[in-house]
Coordinates of N, CA and C in Angstrom, one line a residue:
M1 N 40.1 24.4 30.0 CA 38.7 24.7 29.8 C 37.9 23.5 29.4
N2 N 36.8 23.3 30.0 CA 35.9 22.2 29.8 C 35.3 22.2 28.4
L3 N 35.5 21.2 27.6 CA 35.0 21.2 26.2 C 33.5 21.2 26.2
V4 N 32.9 20.3 27.0 CA 31.4 20.2 27.0 C 30.7 21.5 27.4
E5 N 31.3 22.1 28.5 CA 30.7 23.4 28.9 C 30.9 24.5 27.9
S6 N 32.0 24.5 27.2 CA 32.2 25.5 26.2 C 31.3 25.3 25.0
L7 N 31.0 24.0 24.7 CA 30.1 23.7 23.6 C 28.7 24.1 24.0
R8 N 28.3 23.9 25.3 CA 27.0 24.3 25.7 C 26.8 25.8 25.7
A9 N 27.9 26.5 26.0 CA 27.8 28.0 26.0 C 27.8 28.6 24.6
H10 N 28.6 28.0 23.7 CA 28.8 28.7 22.4 C 27.9 28.0 21.3
R11 N 27.7 26.7 21.5 CA 26.7 25.9 20.7 C 27.2 25.8 19.2
L12 N 28.5 26.0 19.0 CA 29.0 25.9 17.6 C 30.4 25.4 17.6
L13 N 30.6 24.4 16.8 CA 31.9 23.8 16.5 C 32.2 24.0 15.1
A14 N 33.3 24.8 14.8 CA 33.7 25.0 13.4 C 34.6 23.9 12.9
I15 N 34.4 23.4 11.7 CA 35.2 22.3 11.2 C 36.0 22.8 10.0
V16 N 37.3 22.8 10.1 CA 38.2 23.3 9.1 C 38.9 22.2 8.4
R17 N 38.8 22.1 7.1 CA 39.6 21.1 6.3 C 39.9 21.8 5.0
G18 N 41.1 21.7 4.5 CA 41.5 22.3 3.3 C 42.8 21.8 2.7
K19 N 43.1 22.4 1.5 CA 44.3 22.0 0.8 C 45.5 22.9 1.0
D20 N 45.3 24.0 1.7 CA 46.3 25.1 1.8 C 46.6 25.3 3.3
P21 N 47.7 24.8 3.9 CA 47.9 24.9 5.3 C 47.9 26.3 5.8
A22 N 48.5 27.3 5.1 CA 48.6 28.7 5.5 C 47.2 29.2 5.5
A23 N 46.4 28.9 4.5 CA 45.0 29.4 4.5 C 44.2 28.7 5.6
A24 N 44.4 27.5 5.9 CA 43.7 26.8 7.0 C 44.0 27.5 8.3
L25 N 45.3 27.8 8.5 CA 45.7 28.5 9.8 C 45.0 29.9 9.8
R26 N 45.0 30.6 8.7 CA 44.3 31.9 8.7 C 42.8 31.8 9.0
T27 N 42.2 30.7 8.5 CA 40.8 30.4 8.8 C 40.5 30.2 10.3
V28 N 41.4 29.4 10.9 CA 41.2 29.1 12.3 C 41.3 30.5 13.1
V29 N 42.3 31.2 12.8 CA 42.5 32.5 13.5 C 41.4 33.5 13.3
T30 N 41.0 33.6 12.0 CA 39.9 34.5 11.7 C 38.6 34.1 12.4
L31 N 38.3 32.8 12.5 CA 37.1 32.3 13.2 C 37.2 32.7 14.7
A32 N 38.4 32.6 15.2 CA 38.6 33.0 16.6 C 38.3 34.5 16.8
E33 N 38.8 35.2 15.9 CA 38.6 36.7 15.9 C 37.2 37.1 15.8
E34 N 36.4 36.2 15.1 CA 34.9 36.5 15.0 C 34.1 35.9 16.1
G35 N 34.8 35.3 17.1 CA 34.1 34.8 18.3 C 33.7 33.3 18.2
I36 N 34.2 32.6 17.1 CA 34.0 31.2 17.0 C 35.2 30.5 17.5
T37 N 35.2 30.2 18.8 CA 36.5 29.8 19.5 C 36.7 28.3 19.6
I38 N 35.7 27.5 19.2 CA 35.9 26.0 19.2 C 36.0 25.6 17.8
V39 N 37.2 25.1 17.4 CA 37.5 24.8 16.1 C 38.2 23.5 16.0
E40 N 37.7 22.6 15.1 CA 38.3 21.3 14.8 C 39.1 21.4 13.5
V41 N 40.3 21.0 13.5 CA 41.1 20.9 12.2 C 41.2 19.5 11.8
S42 N 40.5 19.1 10.7 CA 40.5 17.8 10.3 C 41.9 17.3 9.9
L43 N 42.2 16.1 10.2 CA 43.5 15.5 9.8 C 43.6 15.3 8.3
T44 N 42.5 15.4 7.6 CA 42.6 15.3 6.2 C 43.1 16.6 5.5
T45 N 43.2 17.7 6.3 CA 43.8 18.9 5.9 C 45.3 18.7 5.6
V46 N 45.8 19.3 4.5 CA 47.2 19.2 4.2 C 48.0 19.8 5.4
D47 N 49.0 19.0 5.9 CA 49.8 19.5 7.0 C 49.0 19.9 8.2
A48 N 48.0 19.1 8.5 CA 47.1 19.5 9.6 C 47.8 19.6 10.9
L49 N 48.8 18.8 11.2 CA 49.4 18.9 12.5 C 50.1 20.2 12.7
T50 N 50.7 20.7 11.6 CA 51.4 22.0 11.7 C 50.4 23.1 11.9
V51 N 49.2 23.0 11.3 CA 48.1 24.0 11.4 C 47.7 24.0 12.9
I52 N 47.5 22.8 13.5 CA 47.1 22.7 14.9 C 48.1 23.3 15.8
R53 N 49.4 23.0 15.6 CA 50.5 23.4 16.4 C 50.6 25.0 16.3
Q54 N 50.5 25.5 15.1 CA 50.7 26.9 15.0 C 49.5 27.7 15.5
A55 N 48.3 27.1 15.3 CA 47.1 27.8 15.9 C 47.1 27.8 17.4
R56 N 47.5 26.7 18.0 CA 47.6 26.8 19.5 C 48.7 27.8 19.9
A57 N 49.8 27.9 19.2 CA 50.8 28.9 19.5 C 50.3 30.3 19.4
E58 N 49.5 30.5 18.3 CA 49.0 31.9 18.1 C 47.9 32.3 19.0
L59 N 47.0 31.3 19.3 CA 45.8 31.7 20.0 C 45.9 31.5 21.5
G60 N 47.0 30.8 21.9 CA 47.3 30.6 23.4 C 46.9 29.2 23.9
P61 N 47.4 28.9 25.0 CA 47.3 27.5 25.6 C 45.9 27.1 25.9
D62 N 45.0 28.1 26.1 CA 43.6 27.8 26.4 C 42.7 27.6 25.2
A63 N 43.3 27.8 24.0 CA 42.5 27.8 22.8 C 41.9 26.3 22.6
L64 N 40.7 26.3 22.2 CA 40.0 25.0 22.0 C 40.2 24.6 20.5
V65 N 41.4 24.2 20.2 CA 41.7 23.8 18.8 C 41.9 22.3 18.9
G66 N 41.0 21.5 18.2 CA 41.1 20.1 18.3 C 41.4 19.5 16.9
A67 N 41.7 18.2 17.0 CA 42.0 17.4 15.8 C 40.8 16.6 15.4
G68 N 40.4 16.7 14.1 CA 39.2 15.9 13.6 C 39.7 14.8 12.7
T69 N 38.7 13.9 12.4 CA 39.0 12.7 11.6 C 40.1 11.9 12.2
V70 N 40.0 11.7 13.5 CA 40.9 10.8 14.2 C 40.3 9.4 14.1
R71 N 41.1 8.5 13.4 CA 40.5 7.2 13.1 C 41.3 6.1 13.9
S72 N 42.3 6.4 14.6 CA 43.1 5.4 15.3 C 43.9 6.0 16.4
A73 N 44.5 5.2 17.2 CA 45.4 5.7 18.3 C 46.6 6.3 17.7
Q74 N 47.0 5.9 16.6 CA 48.2 6.5 15.9 C 47.9 7.9 15.5
D75 N 46.7 8.1 15.0 CA 46.2 9.5 14.7 C 46.2 10.3 16.0
A76 N 45.7 9.8 17.0 CA 45.6 10.5 18.3 C 47.0 10.8 18.8
D77 N 47.9 9.9 18.7 CA 49.3 10.2 19.2 C 49.9 11.4 18.5
R78 N 49.7 11.5 17.2 CA 50.3 12.6 16.4 C 49.5 13.9 16.8
A79 N 48.2 13.8 16.9 CA 47.4 15.0 17.2 C 47.8 15.6 18.6
V80 N 47.8 14.7 19.6 CA 48.2 15.2 20.9 C 49.5 15.8 21.0
E81 N 50.5 15.2 20.3 CA 51.8 15.7 20.2 C 51.9 17.1 19.6
A82 N 51.0 17.3 18.7 CA 50.9 18.6 18.0 C 50.2 19.7 18.8
G83 N 49.5 19.2 19.9 CA 48.9 20.2 20.8 C 47.4 20.2 20.8
A84 N 46.8 19.3 20.1 CA 45.3 19.3 20.0 C 44.7 19.2 21.4
S85 N 43.7 20.1 21.7 CA 43.1 20.1 23.0 C 41.9 19.2 23.1
Y86 N 41.5 18.6 22.0 CA 40.5 17.5 22.1 C 40.5 16.8 20.8
L87 N 39.9 15.6 20.7 CA 39.9 14.7 19.6 C 38.5 14.5 19.1
V88 N 38.3 14.5 17.8 CA 37.0 14.2 17.2 C 37.1 13.0 16.2
T89 N 36.3 12.1 16.3 CA 36.4 10.9 15.5 C 35.1 10.8 14.6
P90 N 35.3 10.2 13.4 CA 34.1 9.9 12.6 C 33.3 8.7 13.0
A91 N 33.9 7.9 13.8 CA 33.3 6.6 14.2 C 33.9 6.1 15.5
L92 N 33.5 4.9 15.9 CA 34.0 4.4 17.2 C 35.5 4.1 17.0
V93 N 36.3 4.6 18.0 CA 37.8 4.3 18.0 C 38.2 3.9 19.4
D94 N 38.9 2.9 19.5 CA 39.4 2.4 20.8 C 40.6 3.1 21.3
G95 N 40.8 3.1 22.6 CA 42.1 3.6 23.2 C 42.3 5.0 23.3
L96 N 41.3 5.9 23.1 CA 41.5 7.3 23.1 C 41.4 7.9 24.5
A97 N 40.7 7.2 25.5 CA 40.5 7.7 26.8 C 41.9 7.9 27.5
A98 N 42.9 7.1 27.1 CA 44.2 7.1 27.7 C 44.9 8.5 27.5
Y99 N 44.5 9.3 26.6 CA 45.2 10.5 26.3 C 44.8 11.6 27.3
G100 N 43.7 11.5 28.0 CA 43.4 12.4 29.0 C 42.8 13.7 28.5
I101 N 42.4 13.8 27.3 CA 41.7 15.0 26.7 C 40.4 14.6 26.2
P102 N 39.4 15.5 26.1 CA 38.1 15.1 25.7 C 38.0 14.5 24.3
V103 N 37.1 13.6 24.1 CA 36.9 13.0 22.8 C 35.4 13.2 22.5
L104 N 35.2 13.7 21.3 CA 33.9 13.8 20.7 C 33.8 12.7 19.7
M105 N 33.1 11.6 20.0 CA 33.2 10.4 19.3 C 32.0 10.2 18.3
G106 N 32.3 9.8 17.1 CA 31.3 9.7 16.1 C 30.5 8.4 16.3
A107 N 29.1 8.6 16.2 CA 28.2 7.5 16.4 C 26.9 7.9 15.7
L108 N 26.2 6.8 15.3 CA 24.9 7.1 14.6 C 23.7 6.3 15.2
T109 N 23.9 5.0 15.4 CA 22.8 4.2 15.9 C 22.8 4.2 17.4
P110 N 21.7 3.8 18.0 CA 21.7 3.6 19.5 C 22.8 2.7 20.0
S111 N 23.1 1.6 19.3 CA 24.1 0.7 19.8 C 25.5 1.4 19.7
E112 N 25.7 2.2 18.7 CA 27.0 2.9 18.6 C 27.1 4.0 19.6
I113 N 26.0 4.6 19.9 CA 26.0 5.6 21.0 C 26.4 5.0 22.3
E114 N 25.8 3.9 22.7 CA 26.2 3.2 23.9 C 27.7 2.8 23.9
L115 N 28.2 2.3 22.8 CA 29.6 1.9 22.7 C 30.5 3.1 22.9
A116 N 30.1 4.3 22.3 CA 30.9 5.5 22.4 C 31.0 6.0 23.8
L117 N 29.8 5.9 24.5 CA 29.8 6.3 25.9 C 30.7 5.4 26.7
A118 N 30.6 4.1 26.4 CA 31.5 3.2 27.2 C 32.9 3.4 27.0
R119 N 33.3 4.0 25.8 CA 34.7 4.3 25.5 C 35.1 5.6 26.1
G120 N 34.2 6.3 26.8 CA 34.6 7.5 27.5 C 34.4 8.8 26.7
A121 N 33.5 8.7 25.7 CA 33.2 9.9 24.9 C 32.7 11.0 25.8
A122 N 33.2 12.2 25.7 CA 32.7 13.4 26.4 C 31.4 13.8 25.8
A123 N 31.2 13.7 24.5 CA 29.9 14.0 23.8 C 29.9 13.1 22.6
I124 N 28.7 13.0 22.0 CA 28.5 12.2 20.8 C 28.4 13.0 19.6
K125 N 29.3 12.8 18.6 CA 29.2 13.4 17.3 C 28.2 12.6 16.5
L126 N 27.0 13.1 16.4 CA 26.0 12.4 15.6 C 26.3 12.6 14.1
F127 N 26.8 11.5 13.5 CA 27.3 11.6 12.2 C 27.0 10.4 11.4
P128 N 26.6 10.6 10.1 CA 26.3 11.8 9.5 C 24.9 12.3 9.8
G129 N 24.8 13.6 10.3 CA 23.6 14.1 10.7 C 22.6 14.2 9.6
S130 N 23.1 14.4 8.4 CA 22.2 14.6 7.2 C 21.4 13.3 6.9
L131 N 21.8 12.2 7.4 CA 21.1 10.9 7.1 C 19.7 10.9 7.7
G132 N 19.6 11.4 8.9 CA 18.3 11.3 9.6 C 17.7 12.7 9.8
G133 N 18.6 13.7 9.8 CA 18.1 15.1 10.0 C 17.7 15.3 11.5
P134 N 17.1 16.5 11.7 CA 16.7 16.9 13.1 C 15.7 15.9 13.6
G135 N 14.8 15.3 12.7 CA 13.8 14.3 13.2 C 14.5 13.1 13.9
Y136 N 15.7 12.7 13.4 CA 16.3 11.6 14.0 C 16.8 11.9 15.4
L137 N 17.4 13.2 15.6 CA 17.8 13.6 16.9 C 16.6 13.6 17.9
R138 N 15.4 14.1 17.4 CA 14.2 14.1 18.2 C 13.9 12.7 18.7
A139 N 14.1 11.7 17.8 CA 13.8 10.3 18.2 C 14.8 9.8 19.3
L140 N 16.0 10.2 19.1 CA 17.1 9.8 20.1 C 16.9 10.4 21.4
R141 N 16.3 11.6 21.5 CA 16.2 12.3 22.8 C 15.4 11.5 23.8
D142 N 14.5 10.7 23.4 CA 13.7 9.9 24.4 C 14.5 8.8 25.1
P143 N 15.2 7.9 24.4 CA 16.0 7.0 25.1 C 17.3 7.5 25.7
F144 N 17.8 8.7 25.2 CA 19.1 9.2 25.6 C 18.9 10.7 26.0
P145 N 18.1 11.0 27.0 CA 17.8 12.4 27.4 C 18.9 13.2 27.9
E146 N 19.9 12.5 28.5 CA 21.0 13.2 29.1 C 22.3 13.2 28.3
V147 N 22.3 12.5 27.1 CA 23.5 12.4 26.3 C 23.7 13.7 25.5
P148 N 24.9 14.3 25.6 CA 25.2 15.5 24.8 C 25.5 15.1 23.4
F149 N 24.6 15.6 22.5 CA 24.8 15.3 21.0 C 25.3 16.5 20.3
V150 N 26.2 16.3 19.4 CA 26.7 17.4 18.5 C 26.5 16.9 17.0
P151 N 25.3 17.2 16.4 CA 25.1 16.7 15.0 C 26.1 17.4 14.1
V152 N 26.7 16.6 13.2 CA 27.7 17.0 12.2 C 27.3 16.4 10.9
G153 N 27.5 17.2 9.8 CA 27.3 16.6 8.4 C 26.0 17.2 7.8
G154 N 26.2 18.2 6.9 CA 25.1 18.8 6.2 C 24.3 19.8 7.1
V155 N 25.0 20.4 8.1 CA 24.3 21.3 9.0 C 24.5 22.7 8.4
D156 N 23.4 23.2 7.8 CA 23.3 24.6 7.4 C 22.7 25.4 8.5
A157 N 22.4 26.7 8.2 CA 21.8 27.6 9.3 C 20.5 27.1 9.7
Q158 N 19.6 26.7 8.8 CA 18.3 26.2 9.2 C 18.4 24.9 10.1
A159 N 19.2 24.0 9.6 CA 19.3 22.7 10.4 C 19.9 23.0 11.7
A160 N 20.9 24.0 11.8 CA 21.5 24.3 13.1 C 20.4 24.8 14.1
R161 N 19.5 25.6 13.6 CA 18.4 26.1 14.5 C 17.6 24.9 14.9
D162 N 17.2 24.1 14.0 CA 16.3 22.9 14.3 C 17.0 22.0 15.3
Y163 N 18.3 21.7 15.1 CA 19.0 20.8 16.0 C 19.0 21.4 17.4
L164 N 19.4 22.7 17.5 CA 19.5 23.3 18.8 C 18.2 23.4 19.5
D165 N 17.1 23.7 18.8 CA 15.8 23.7 19.3 C 15.4 22.3 19.9
L166 N 15.9 21.3 19.4 CA 15.6 19.9 19.8 C 16.5 19.5 20.9
G167 N 17.4 20.3 21.4 CA 18.2 20.0 22.6 C 19.7 19.5 22.3
A168 N 20.1 19.7 21.0 CA 21.5 19.4 20.8 C 22.4 20.3 21.6
L169 N 23.5 19.7 22.1 CA 24.5 20.4 22.9 C 25.1 21.6 22.0
A170 N 25.4 21.3 20.8 CA 26.0 22.2 19.8 C 25.8 21.6 18.5
V171 N 26.2 22.3 17.4 CA 26.3 21.7 16.1 C 27.7 21.9 15.5
G172 N 28.1 20.9 14.7 CA 29.4 21.0 14.0 C 29.1 21.4 12.6
V173 N 29.8 22.5 12.2 CA 29.6 23.0 10.8 C 30.9 23.2 10.1
G174 N 30.9 22.6 8.9 CA 32.1 22.7 8.0 C 31.9 23.6 6.9
S175 N 31.6 23.1 5.7 CA 31.6 24.0 4.5 C 30.6 25.1 4.5
P176 N 29.4 24.9 5.1 CA 28.4 26.0 5.1 C 29.0 27.2 5.8
L177 N 29.9 27.0 6.8 CA 30.5 28.1 7.5 C 31.9 28.5 6.9
V178 N 32.7 27.5 6.7 CA 34.1 27.8 6.3 C 34.2 28.1 4.8
G179 N 33.3 27.5 4.0 CA 33.4 27.7 2.5 C 34.7 27.3 2.0
D180 N 35.3 28.2 1.1 CA 36.6 27.8 0.5 C 37.8 28.5 1.2
A181 N 37.5 29.1 2.4 CA 38.6 29.9 3.1 C 39.8 29.0 3.4
A182 N 39.7 27.8 3.7 CA 40.8 26.9 4.0 C 41.6 26.5 2.8
D183 N 41.0 26.8 1.6 CA 41.7 26.6 0.3 C 42.2 27.8 -0.3
G184 N 42.1 28.9 0.5 CA 42.6 30.2 0.0 C 41.6 31.2 -0.4
G185 N 40.3 30.9 -0.1 CA 39.2 31.8 -0.4 C 39.2 33.0 0.5
G186 N 38.3 34.0 0.2 CA 38.3 35.3 0.8 C 37.9 35.2 2.3
L187 N 38.6 36.0 3.1 CA 38.3 36.0 4.5 C 37.1 36.9 4.8
D188 N 36.8 37.9 4.0 CA 35.7 38.8 4.2 C 34.4 37.9 4.2
Q189 N 34.3 37.1 3.2 CA 33.1 36.2 3.1 C 33.1 35.2 4.3
L190 N 34.2 34.8 4.8 CA 34.2 33.9 6.0 C 33.7 34.7 7.2
R191 N 34.1 35.9 7.3 CA 33.7 36.7 8.5 C 32.1 36.9 8.4
A192 N 31.6 37.1 7.2 CA 30.2 37.3 7.1 C 29.4 36.0 7.4
R193 N 29.9 34.9 7.0 CA 29.3 33.6 7.3 C 29.4 33.4 8.8
A194 N 30.6 33.7 9.4 CA 30.7 33.5 10.9 C 29.7 34.3 11.6
A195 N 29.5 35.6 11.2 CA 28.5 36.4 11.9 C 27.1 35.8 11.8
E196 N 26.8 35.3 10.6 CA 25.5 34.6 10.4 C 25.3 33.4 11.3
F197 N 26.3 32.6 11.4 CA 26.2 31.4 12.3 C 26.2 31.7 13.7
R198 N 27.0 32.7 14.1 CA 26.9 33.2 15.5 C 25.5 33.7 15.9
K199 N 24.9 34.4 15.0 CA 23.5 34.8 15.3 C 22.6 33.7 15.3
T200 N 22.8 32.7 14.4 CA 21.9 31.5 14.4 C 22.0 30.7 15.7
T201 N 23.2 30.6 16.2 CA 23.4 29.6 17.3 C 23.4 30.3 18.6
A202 N 23.2 31.7 18.7 CA 23.2 32.4 19.9 C 22.1 31.9 20.9
Q203 N 22.4 31.9 22.1 CA 21.4 31.6 23.1 C 20.4 32.7 23.1
E204 N 19.1 32.3 23.1 CA 18.1 33.3 23.2 C 17.9 33.8 24.7
T205 N 17.8 35.1 24.8 CA 17.6 35.6 26.1 C 16.1 35.8 26.4
P206 N 15.7 35.5 27.7 CA 14.3 35.7 28.0 C 13.8 37.0 27.8

């Protein structure tokens, strides 16, 4: 399944990071059950590779479960071996195009955006989005009208609406969506937040 097209359709990337591997896995599965099917498991999560491997096994080979906080080719090696279907970086990382799976590469400045595109990024993770907010994305749309941006960092429901209205491909949301679920927090609250964000990011019908 094409990552960019899936992001364009669903407009939401969930970011899971936590201290409890079993809870992190439950979080990924619960999000999928609630219709949030594009999930990034940060490599800062305890036993993240096992979480990725088990999530792919439980959700099926077409599941869009990626590895986040990929900072090196070594990180990518381990993530791909665990079954990650795409890679997400916090910054510019060399050598990831060789893995043959989509890369959502972190960049902030215009120069970094150009370098990320030259490295084969499928989309740009605009990070940290909170630094410039939706207004910064508006400014970037003029010189980069065709670049698919996914703002990440400090994206709550209001910011998500603003970014999407300004033409973001999707938004990446961590704690405002996941809360403490990946640390063992309640799944009912996670389901409620998932419903809220799905409503927020849903495509408007004419």
